[in-house]
Coordinates of C-alpha atoms in Angstrom, one line a residue:
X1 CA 8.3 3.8 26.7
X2 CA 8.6 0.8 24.8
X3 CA 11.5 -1.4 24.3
X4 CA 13.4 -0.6 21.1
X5 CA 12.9 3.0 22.0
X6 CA 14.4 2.9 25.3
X7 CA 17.8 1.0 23.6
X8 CA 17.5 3.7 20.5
X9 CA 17.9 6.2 24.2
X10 CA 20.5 4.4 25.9
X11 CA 22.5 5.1 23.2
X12 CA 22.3 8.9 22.9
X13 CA 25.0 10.5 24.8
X14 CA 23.5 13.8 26.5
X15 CA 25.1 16.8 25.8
X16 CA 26.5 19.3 28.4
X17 CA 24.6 22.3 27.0
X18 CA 21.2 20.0 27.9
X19 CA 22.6 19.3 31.5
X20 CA 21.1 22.7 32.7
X21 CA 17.5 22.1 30.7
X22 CA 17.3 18.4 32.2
X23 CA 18.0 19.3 35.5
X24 CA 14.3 20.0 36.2
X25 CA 13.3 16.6 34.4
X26 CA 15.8 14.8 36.7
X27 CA 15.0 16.3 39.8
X28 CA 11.4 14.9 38.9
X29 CA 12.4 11.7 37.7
X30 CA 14.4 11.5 41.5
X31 CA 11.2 11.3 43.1
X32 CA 9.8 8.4 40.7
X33 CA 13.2 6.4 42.4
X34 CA 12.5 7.9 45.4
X35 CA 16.3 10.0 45.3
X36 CA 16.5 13.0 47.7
X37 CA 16.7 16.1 46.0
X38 CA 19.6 18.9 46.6
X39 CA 18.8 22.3 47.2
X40 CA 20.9 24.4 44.4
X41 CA 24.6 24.9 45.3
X42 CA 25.4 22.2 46.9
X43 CA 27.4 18.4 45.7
X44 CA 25.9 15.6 47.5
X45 CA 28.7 13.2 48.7
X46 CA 29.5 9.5 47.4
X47 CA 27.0 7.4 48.5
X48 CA 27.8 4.8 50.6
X49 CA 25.4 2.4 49.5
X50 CA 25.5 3.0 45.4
X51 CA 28.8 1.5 44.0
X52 CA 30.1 3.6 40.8
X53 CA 28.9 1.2 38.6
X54 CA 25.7 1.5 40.0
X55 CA 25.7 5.4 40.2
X56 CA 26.1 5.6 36.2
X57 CA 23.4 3.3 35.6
X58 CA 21.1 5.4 38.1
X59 CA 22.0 8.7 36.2
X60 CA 21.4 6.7 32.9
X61 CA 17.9 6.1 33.9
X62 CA 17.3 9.4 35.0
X63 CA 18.8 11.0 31.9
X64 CA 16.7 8.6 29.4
X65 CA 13.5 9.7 31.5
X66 CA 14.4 13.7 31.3
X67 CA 15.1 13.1 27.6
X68 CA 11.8 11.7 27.5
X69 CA 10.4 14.7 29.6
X70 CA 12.3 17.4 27.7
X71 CA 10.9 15.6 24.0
X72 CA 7.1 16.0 26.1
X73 CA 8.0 19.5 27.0
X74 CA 9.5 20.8 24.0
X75 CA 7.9 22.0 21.1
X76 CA 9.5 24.7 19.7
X77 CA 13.3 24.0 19.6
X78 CA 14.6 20.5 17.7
X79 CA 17.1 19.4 20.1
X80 CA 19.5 16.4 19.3
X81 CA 17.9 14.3 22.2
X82 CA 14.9 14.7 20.0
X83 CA 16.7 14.5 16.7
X84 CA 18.3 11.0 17.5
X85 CA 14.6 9.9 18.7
X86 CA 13.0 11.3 15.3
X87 CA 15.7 9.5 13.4
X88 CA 14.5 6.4 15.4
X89 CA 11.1 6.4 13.5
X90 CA 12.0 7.9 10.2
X91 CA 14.3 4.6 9.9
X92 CA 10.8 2.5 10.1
X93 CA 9.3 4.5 7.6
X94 CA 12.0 5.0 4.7
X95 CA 12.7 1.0 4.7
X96 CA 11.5 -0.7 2.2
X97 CA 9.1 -2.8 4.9
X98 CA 6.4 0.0 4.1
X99 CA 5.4 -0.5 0.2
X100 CA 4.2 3.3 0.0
X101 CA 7.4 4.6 -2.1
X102 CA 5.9 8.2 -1.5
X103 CA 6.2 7.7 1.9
X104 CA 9.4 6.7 2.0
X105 CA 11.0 9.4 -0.2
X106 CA 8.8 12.5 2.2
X107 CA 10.7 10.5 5.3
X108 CA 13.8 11.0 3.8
X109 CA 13.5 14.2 2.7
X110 CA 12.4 15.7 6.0
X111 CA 8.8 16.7 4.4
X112 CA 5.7 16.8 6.8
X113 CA 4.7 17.7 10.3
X114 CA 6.4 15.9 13.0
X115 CA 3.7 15.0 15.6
X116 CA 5.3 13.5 18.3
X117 CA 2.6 12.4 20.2
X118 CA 1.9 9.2 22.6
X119 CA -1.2 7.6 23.6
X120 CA -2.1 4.7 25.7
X121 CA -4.7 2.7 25.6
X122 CA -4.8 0.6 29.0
X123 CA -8.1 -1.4 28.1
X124 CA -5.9 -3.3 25.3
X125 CA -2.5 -2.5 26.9
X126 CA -1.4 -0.9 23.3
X127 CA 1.0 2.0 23.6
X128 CA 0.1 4.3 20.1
X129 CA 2.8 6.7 18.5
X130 CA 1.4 9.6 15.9
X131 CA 4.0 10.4 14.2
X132 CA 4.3 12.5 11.0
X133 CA 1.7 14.2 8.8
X134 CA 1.8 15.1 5.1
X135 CA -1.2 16.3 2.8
X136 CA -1.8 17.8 -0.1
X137 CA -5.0 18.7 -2.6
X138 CA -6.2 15.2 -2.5
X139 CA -4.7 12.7 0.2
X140 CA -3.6 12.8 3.4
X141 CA -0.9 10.4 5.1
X142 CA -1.1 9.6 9.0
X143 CA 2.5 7.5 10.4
X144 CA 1.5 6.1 13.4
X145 CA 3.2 3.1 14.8
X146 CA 1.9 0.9 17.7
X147 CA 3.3 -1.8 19.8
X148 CA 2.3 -4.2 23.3
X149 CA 3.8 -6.1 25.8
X150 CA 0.9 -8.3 26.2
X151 CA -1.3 -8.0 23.5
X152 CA -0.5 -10.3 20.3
X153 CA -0.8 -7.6 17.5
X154 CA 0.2 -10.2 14.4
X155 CA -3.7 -9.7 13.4
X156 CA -4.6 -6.6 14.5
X157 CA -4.6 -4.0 11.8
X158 CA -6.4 -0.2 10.8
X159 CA -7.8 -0.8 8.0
X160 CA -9.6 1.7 6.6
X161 CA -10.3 0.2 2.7
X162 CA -11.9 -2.9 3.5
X163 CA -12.1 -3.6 7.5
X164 CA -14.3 -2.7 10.1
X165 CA -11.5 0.7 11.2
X166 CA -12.7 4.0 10.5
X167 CA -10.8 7.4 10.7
X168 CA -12.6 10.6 11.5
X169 CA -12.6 14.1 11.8
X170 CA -13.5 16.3 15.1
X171 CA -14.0 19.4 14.8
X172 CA -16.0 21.3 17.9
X173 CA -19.6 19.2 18.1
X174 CA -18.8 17.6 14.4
X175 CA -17.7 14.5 13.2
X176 CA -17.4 12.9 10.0
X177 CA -16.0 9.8 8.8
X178 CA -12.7 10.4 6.3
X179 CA -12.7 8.8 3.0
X180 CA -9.9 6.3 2.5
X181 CA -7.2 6.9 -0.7
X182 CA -5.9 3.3 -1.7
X183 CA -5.5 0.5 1.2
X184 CA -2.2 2.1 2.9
X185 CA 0.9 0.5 3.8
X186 CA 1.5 -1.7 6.8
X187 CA 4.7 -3.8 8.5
X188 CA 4.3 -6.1 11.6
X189 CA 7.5 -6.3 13.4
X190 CA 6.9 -9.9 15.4
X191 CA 10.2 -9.3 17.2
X192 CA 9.0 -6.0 18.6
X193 CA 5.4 -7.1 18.4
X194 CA 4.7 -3.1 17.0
X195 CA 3.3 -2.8 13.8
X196 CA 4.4 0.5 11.8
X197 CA 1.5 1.7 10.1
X198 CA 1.1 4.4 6.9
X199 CA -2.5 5.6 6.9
X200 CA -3.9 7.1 3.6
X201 CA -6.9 9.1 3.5
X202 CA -9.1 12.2 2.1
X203 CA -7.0 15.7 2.2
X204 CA -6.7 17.7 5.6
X205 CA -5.5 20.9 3.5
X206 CA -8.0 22.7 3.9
X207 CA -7.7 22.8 7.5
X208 CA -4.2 24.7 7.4
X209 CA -3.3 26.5 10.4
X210 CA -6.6 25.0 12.6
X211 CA -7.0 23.3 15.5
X212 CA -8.5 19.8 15.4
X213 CA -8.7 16.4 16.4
X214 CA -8.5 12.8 14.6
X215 CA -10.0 9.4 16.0
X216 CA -9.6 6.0 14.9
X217 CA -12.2 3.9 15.5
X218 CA -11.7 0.4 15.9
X219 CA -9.2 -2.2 14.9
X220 CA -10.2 -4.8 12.1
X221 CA -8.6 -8.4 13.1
X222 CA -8.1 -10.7 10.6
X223 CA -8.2 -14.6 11.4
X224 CA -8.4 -17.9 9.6
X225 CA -12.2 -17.4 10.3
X226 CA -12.8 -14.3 9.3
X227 CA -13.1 -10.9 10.6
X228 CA -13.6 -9.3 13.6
X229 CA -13.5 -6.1 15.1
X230 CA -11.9 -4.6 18.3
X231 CA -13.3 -1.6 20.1
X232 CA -11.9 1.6 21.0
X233 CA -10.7 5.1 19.9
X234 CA -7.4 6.6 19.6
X235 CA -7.4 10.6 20.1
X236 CA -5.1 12.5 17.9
X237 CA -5.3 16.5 19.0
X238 CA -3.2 19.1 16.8
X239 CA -2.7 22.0 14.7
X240 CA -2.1 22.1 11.4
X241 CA 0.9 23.7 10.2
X242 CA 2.2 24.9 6.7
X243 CA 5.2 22.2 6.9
X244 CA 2.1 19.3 6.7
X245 CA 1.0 20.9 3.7
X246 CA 2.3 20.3 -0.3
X247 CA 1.3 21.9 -3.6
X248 CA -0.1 19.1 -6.1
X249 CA 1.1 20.2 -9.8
X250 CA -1.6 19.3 -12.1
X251 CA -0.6 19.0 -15.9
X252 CA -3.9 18.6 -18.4
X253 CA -2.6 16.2 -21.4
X254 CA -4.6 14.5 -24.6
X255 CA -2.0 11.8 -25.6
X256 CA -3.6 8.8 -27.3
X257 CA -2.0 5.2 -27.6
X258 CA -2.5 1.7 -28.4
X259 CA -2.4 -1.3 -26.4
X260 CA -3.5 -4.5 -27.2
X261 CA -6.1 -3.5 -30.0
X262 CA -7.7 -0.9 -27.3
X263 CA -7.2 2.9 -27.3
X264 CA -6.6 5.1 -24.4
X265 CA -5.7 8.3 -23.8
X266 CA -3.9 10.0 -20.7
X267 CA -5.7 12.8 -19.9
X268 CA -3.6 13.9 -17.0
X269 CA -0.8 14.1 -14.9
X270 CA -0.3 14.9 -11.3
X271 CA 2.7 15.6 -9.4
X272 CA 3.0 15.9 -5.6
X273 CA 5.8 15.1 -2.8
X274 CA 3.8 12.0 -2.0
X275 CA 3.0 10.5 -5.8
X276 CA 2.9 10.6 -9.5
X277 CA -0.4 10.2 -10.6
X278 CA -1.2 9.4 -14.1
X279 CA -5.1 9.6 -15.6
X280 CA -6.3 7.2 -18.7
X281 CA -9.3 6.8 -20.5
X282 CA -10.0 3.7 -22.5
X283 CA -12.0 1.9 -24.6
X284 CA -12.3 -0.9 -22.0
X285 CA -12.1 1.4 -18.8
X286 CA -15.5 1.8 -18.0
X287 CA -17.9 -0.8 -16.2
X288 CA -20.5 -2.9 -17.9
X289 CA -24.1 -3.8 -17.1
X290 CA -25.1 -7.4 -17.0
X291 CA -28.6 -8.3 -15.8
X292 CA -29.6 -4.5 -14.7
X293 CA -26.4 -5.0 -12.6
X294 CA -23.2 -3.1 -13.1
X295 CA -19.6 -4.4 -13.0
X296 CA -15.7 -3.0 -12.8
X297 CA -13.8 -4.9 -15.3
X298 CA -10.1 -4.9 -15.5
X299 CA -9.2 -3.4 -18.4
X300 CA -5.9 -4.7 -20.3
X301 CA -3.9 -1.6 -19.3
X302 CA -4.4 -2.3 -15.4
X303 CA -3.4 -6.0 -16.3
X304 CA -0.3 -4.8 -17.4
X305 CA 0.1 -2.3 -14.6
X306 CA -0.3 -5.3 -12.3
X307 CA 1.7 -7.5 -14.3
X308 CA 4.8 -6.8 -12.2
X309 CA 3.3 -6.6 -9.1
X310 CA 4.6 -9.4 -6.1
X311 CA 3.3 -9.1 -2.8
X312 CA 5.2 -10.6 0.3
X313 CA 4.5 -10.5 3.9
X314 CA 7.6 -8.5 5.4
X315 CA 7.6 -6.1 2.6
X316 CA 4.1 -5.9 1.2
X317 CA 3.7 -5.0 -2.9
X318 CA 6.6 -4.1 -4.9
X319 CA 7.7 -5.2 -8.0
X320 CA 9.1 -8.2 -9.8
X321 CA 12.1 -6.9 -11.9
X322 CA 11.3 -10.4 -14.0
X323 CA 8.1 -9.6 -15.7
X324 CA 7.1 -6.4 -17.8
X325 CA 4.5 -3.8 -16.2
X326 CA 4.0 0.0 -16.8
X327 CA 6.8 2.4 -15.7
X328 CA 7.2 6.2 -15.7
X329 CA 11.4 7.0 -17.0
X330 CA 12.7 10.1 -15.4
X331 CA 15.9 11.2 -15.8
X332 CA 16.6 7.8 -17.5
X333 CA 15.5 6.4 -14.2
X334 CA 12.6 3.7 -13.8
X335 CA 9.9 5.7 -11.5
X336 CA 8.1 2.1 -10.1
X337 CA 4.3 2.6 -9.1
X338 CA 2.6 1.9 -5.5
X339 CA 0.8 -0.8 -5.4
X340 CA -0.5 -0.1 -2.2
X341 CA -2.7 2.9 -4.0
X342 CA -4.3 0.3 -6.0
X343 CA -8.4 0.7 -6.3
X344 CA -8.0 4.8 -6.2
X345 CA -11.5 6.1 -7.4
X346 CA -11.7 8.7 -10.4
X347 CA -14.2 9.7 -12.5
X348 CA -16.8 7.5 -14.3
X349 CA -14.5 5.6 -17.2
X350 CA -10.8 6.9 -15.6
X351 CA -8.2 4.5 -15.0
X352 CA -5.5 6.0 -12.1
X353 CA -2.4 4.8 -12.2
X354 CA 0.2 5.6 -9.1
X355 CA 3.8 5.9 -9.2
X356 CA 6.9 7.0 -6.7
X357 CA 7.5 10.9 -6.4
X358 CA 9.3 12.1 -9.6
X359 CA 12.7 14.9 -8.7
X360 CA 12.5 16.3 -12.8
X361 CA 8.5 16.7 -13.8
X362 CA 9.8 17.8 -17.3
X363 CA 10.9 14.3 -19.1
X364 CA 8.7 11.8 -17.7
X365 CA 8.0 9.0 -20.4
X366 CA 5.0 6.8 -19.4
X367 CA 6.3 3.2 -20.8
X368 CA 3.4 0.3 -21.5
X369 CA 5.6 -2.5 -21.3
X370 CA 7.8 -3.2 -24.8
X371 CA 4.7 -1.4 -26.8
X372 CA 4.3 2.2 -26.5
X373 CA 6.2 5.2 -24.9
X374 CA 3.9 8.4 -24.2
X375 CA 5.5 11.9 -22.9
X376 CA 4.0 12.8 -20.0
X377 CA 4.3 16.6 -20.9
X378 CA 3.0 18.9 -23.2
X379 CA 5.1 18.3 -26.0
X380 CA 6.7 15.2 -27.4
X381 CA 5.1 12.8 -29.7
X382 CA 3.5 9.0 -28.7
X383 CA 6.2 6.3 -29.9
X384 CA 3.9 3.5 -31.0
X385 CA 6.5 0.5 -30.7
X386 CA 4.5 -2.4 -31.0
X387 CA 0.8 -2.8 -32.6
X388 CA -0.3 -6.0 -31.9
X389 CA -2.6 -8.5 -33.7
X390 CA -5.4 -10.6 -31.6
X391 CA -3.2 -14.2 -32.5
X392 CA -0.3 -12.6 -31.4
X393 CA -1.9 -11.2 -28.4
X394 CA -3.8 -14.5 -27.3
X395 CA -0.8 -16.7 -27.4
X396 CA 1.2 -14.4 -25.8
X397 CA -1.3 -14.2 -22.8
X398 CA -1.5 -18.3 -23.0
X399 CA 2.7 -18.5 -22.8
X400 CA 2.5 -16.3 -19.5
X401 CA 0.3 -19.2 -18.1
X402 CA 2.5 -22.0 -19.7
X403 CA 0.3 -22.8 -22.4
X404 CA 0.7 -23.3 -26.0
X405 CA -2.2 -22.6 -28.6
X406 CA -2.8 -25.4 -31.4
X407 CA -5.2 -24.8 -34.3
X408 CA -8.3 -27.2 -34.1
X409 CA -8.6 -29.7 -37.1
X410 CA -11.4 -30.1 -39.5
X411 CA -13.0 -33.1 -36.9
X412 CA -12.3 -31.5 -33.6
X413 CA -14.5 -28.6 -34.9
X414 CA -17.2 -30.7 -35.7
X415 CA -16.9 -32.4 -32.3
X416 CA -17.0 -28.9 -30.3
X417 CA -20.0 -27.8 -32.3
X418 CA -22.0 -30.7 -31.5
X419 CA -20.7 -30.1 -27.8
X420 CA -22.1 -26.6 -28.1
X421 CA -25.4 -27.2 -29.8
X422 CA -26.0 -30.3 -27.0
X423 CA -25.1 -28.3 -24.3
X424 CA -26.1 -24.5 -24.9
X425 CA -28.2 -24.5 -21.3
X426 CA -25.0 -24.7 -19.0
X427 CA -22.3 -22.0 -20.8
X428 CA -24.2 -18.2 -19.4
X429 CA -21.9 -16.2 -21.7
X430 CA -21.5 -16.7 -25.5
X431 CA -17.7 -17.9 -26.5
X432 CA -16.1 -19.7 -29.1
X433 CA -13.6 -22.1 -29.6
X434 CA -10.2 -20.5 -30.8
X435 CA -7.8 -23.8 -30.4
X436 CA -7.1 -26.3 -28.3
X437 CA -4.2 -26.5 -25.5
X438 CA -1.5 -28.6 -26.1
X439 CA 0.5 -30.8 -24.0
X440 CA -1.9 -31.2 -21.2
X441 CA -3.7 -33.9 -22.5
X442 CA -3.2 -35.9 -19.1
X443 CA -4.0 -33.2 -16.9
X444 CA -7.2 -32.6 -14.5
X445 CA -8.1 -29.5 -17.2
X446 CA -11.3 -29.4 -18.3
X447 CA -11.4 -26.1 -20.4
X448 CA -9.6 -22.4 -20.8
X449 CA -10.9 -19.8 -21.0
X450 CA -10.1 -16.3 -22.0
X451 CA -11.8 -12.9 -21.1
X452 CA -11.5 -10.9 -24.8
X453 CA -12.1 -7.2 -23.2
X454 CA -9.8 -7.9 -20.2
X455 CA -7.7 -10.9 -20.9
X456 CA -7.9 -12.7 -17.9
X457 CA -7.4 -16.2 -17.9
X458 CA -9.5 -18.8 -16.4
X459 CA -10.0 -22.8 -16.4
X460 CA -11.8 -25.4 -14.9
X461 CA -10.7 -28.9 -13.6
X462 CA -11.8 -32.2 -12.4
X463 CA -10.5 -33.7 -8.8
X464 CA -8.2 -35.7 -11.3
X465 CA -6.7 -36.2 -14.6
X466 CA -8.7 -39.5 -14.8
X467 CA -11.8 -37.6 -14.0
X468 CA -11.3 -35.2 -16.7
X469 CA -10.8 -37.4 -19.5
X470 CA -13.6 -39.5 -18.6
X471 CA -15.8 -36.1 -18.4
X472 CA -14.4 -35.1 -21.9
X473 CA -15.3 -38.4 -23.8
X474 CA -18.8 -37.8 -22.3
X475 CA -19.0 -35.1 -23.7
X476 CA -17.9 -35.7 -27.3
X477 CA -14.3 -34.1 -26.7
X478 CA -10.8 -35.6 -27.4
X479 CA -8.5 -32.9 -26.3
X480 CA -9.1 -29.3 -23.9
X481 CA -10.7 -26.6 -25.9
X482 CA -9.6 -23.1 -25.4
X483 CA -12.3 -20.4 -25.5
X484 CA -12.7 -17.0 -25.9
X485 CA -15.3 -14.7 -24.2
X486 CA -16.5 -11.7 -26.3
X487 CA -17.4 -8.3 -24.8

């Protein structure tokens, strides 16, 4: 039992109506302390060796470890011994240390199947708690937590997206490997040394009301020199029951918008006890093909849905009420998205954006930053606030990075042709020059450069500021010219 557990149990008064269930877990526990046992009838004298003080502490042990028995032994009836141990885990969860709002709203509201099941694995002295279940049509979440006295478990981590860790499915001689849904939420606890862990995968929902078992396959380490893997398997056994199980609503939509001179259109809305999911496709959604090879390109909307993202080590992704992003409005509430579901897969040329459970499905507004408000419902008409020209839009972008635009003159432009025509070997895209930055003359900036179907900024530099100016007379330049990459 580990530490914070055991203090969560000290705590917890035992009820007299338990006295006569525990008995049995007590009179076991006894013979772990190596306590006679009385035969039934009979009081047993004050010891002349216990003091009173030490009596209480004695039955304190024993009633934690028949607590802990009765938790083992009961399934069907949700005692308060088990209640105030529950409670003890559904605190992890609903904090704001795990960035999967969905999560954290299901906790609170009591939604999914309570596991309740330990296992130990004495190669890596790691102690693993299953906790709760949810699923619906198309993801599955798996709370586990788990926690060592010796093993440092800063690094150690199930990741399913991008690490060596795997989650799989056992049924009778089968077993296949479960796709993962977004990177799921994580929280080390260094004081506990217990990390608290929010898997996300493929849906279980079809397997309603069956028996069957879950493995996880290795942990994925992550070190200043790379990544590394740790070996071993941790057995999950159980039946699915209906509470594990949630309807996904699925509204079809064709509302059409602007952003940023692209189109998109939301073709769809999903609601579920774990998410809001909202469907786009765009003019700059889809991948392009460079050299027979293709590439995902961030398109402007998923810039802006990112816009407001911050990421910190105690609390993960959540958002930074400083900058704009993309927000669902319900009930004249801000719904904010989960940025731990980042990287969800749709169909070829779909965008999917995630947000936080909604409680009304009937007036969700989808808001782009200050430019466009779409209804996410049947009726209800697109509010095109803002249109944006491609000036406007480039110096916007450039003030988000501290930059300000200046027009080229007459003689600049004749120096960054001749820079262009002498050196068309070493630029592998085509660009143009749109301006020049100002007021970073002196700085180790060589050049800007702006992606025109994603917006992404990027610049190179020299070591130093004397470097770059030396580099830039070489080349025919007297200032740092801003480009712009076409499609």
């Amino acid at each position: 039992m580990n530490n914070h557990i055991r203090r969560e149990l000290e705590k917890i008064e035992i009820p007299d109506e338990l006295h006569s269930r525990a008995r049995l877990g007590v009179e076991k526990a006894k013979a772990e302390f190596n306590v006679p046992s009385l035969p039934p009838g009979k009081e047993k004298k004050p010891s002349p060796v216990l003091s009173s003080k030490g009596k209480k502490h004695l039955y304190k042990r024993l009633s934690i470890i028949a607590a802990g028995l009765l938790l083992i032994a009961s399934t069907l009836t949700f005692t308060p011994v088990i209640a105030a141990i529950q409670e003890v885990y559904d605190k992890i969860f609903s904090s704001k240390h795990i960035d999967d709002s969905g999560v954290r709203n299901a906790v609170l509201s009591g939604d999914g199947q309570i596991l309740d099941q330990t296992y130990i694995d004495e190669e890596h002295d790691i102690t693993v708690h299953f906790e709760r279940l949810l699923t619906d049509d198309k993801e599955t979440k798996l709370l586990l937590t788990y926690q060592s006295e010796k093993t440092d478990l800063k690094d150690y981590y199930i990741d399913l997206f991008e690490g060596v860790s795997s989650i799989n499915l056992v049924i009778g001689n089968e077993k296949r490997k479960l796709k993962n849904v977004g990177w799921g939420s994580r929280y080390y606890d260094s004081k506990e040394n217990k990390v608290v862990s929010a898997l996300s995968f493929e849906s279980l929902k079809d397997y309603k009301g069956k028996d069957i078992r879950l493995e996880i396959d290795q942990l994925t380490i992550y070190k200043d020199n790379g990544r590394d893997g740790v070996e071993t398997t941790w057995p999950l056994e159980f039946t699915i029951k209906p509470a594990a199980v949630s309807e996904r609503r699925t509204v079809e939509l064709n509302k059409t918008f602007t952003y940023k001179r692209e189109t998109y259109t939301v073709t769809r809305v999903e609601f579920s006890k774990l998410e809001t999911r909202v469907v786009v496709t765009g003019s700059d959604t889809g991948t392009i093909t460079e050299d027979g090879i293709e590439y995902d390109v961030m398109s402007k909307l998923e810039r802006q849905f990112l816009h407001a993202r911050k990421n910190s080590e105690e609390y993960g992704y959540s958002v930074n009420e400083k900058k704009s992003g993309v927000f669902i409005k319900s009930e004249g509430k801000k719904v904010e998205p989960i940025f731990s579901k980042g990287e969800v897969d749709g169909e070829k040329d779909e965008y999917i954006m995630t947000f936080a459970p909604v409680k009304s499905q009937k007036d969700c507004i989808l808001e782009v930053g200050d430019a466009v408000d779409i209804p996410l419902t049947k009726s209800g008409k697109v509010i095109q606030k803002k249109v944006e020209d491609e000036k406007s839009e480039i110096e916007a972008l450039l003030a988000e990075y501290g930059y300000t635009l200046v027009p080229l003159s007459k003689e600049e432009e004749k120096e960054i042709n001749q820079y262009l025509e002498a050196f068309p070997k070493e630029l592998s895209i085509k660009r143009k020059a749109i301006g020049k930055l100002k007021g970073h003359e002196n700085s180790k900036i060589l050049e800007v450069s702006i992606s025109e179907r994603s917006g992404v900024i990027s610049r190179s530099e020299a070591s130093t500021s004397e470097e770059a100016k030396k580099n830039r007379e070489e080349n025919g330049l007297s200032f740092i010219p801003v480009y712009l990459n076409p499609n």
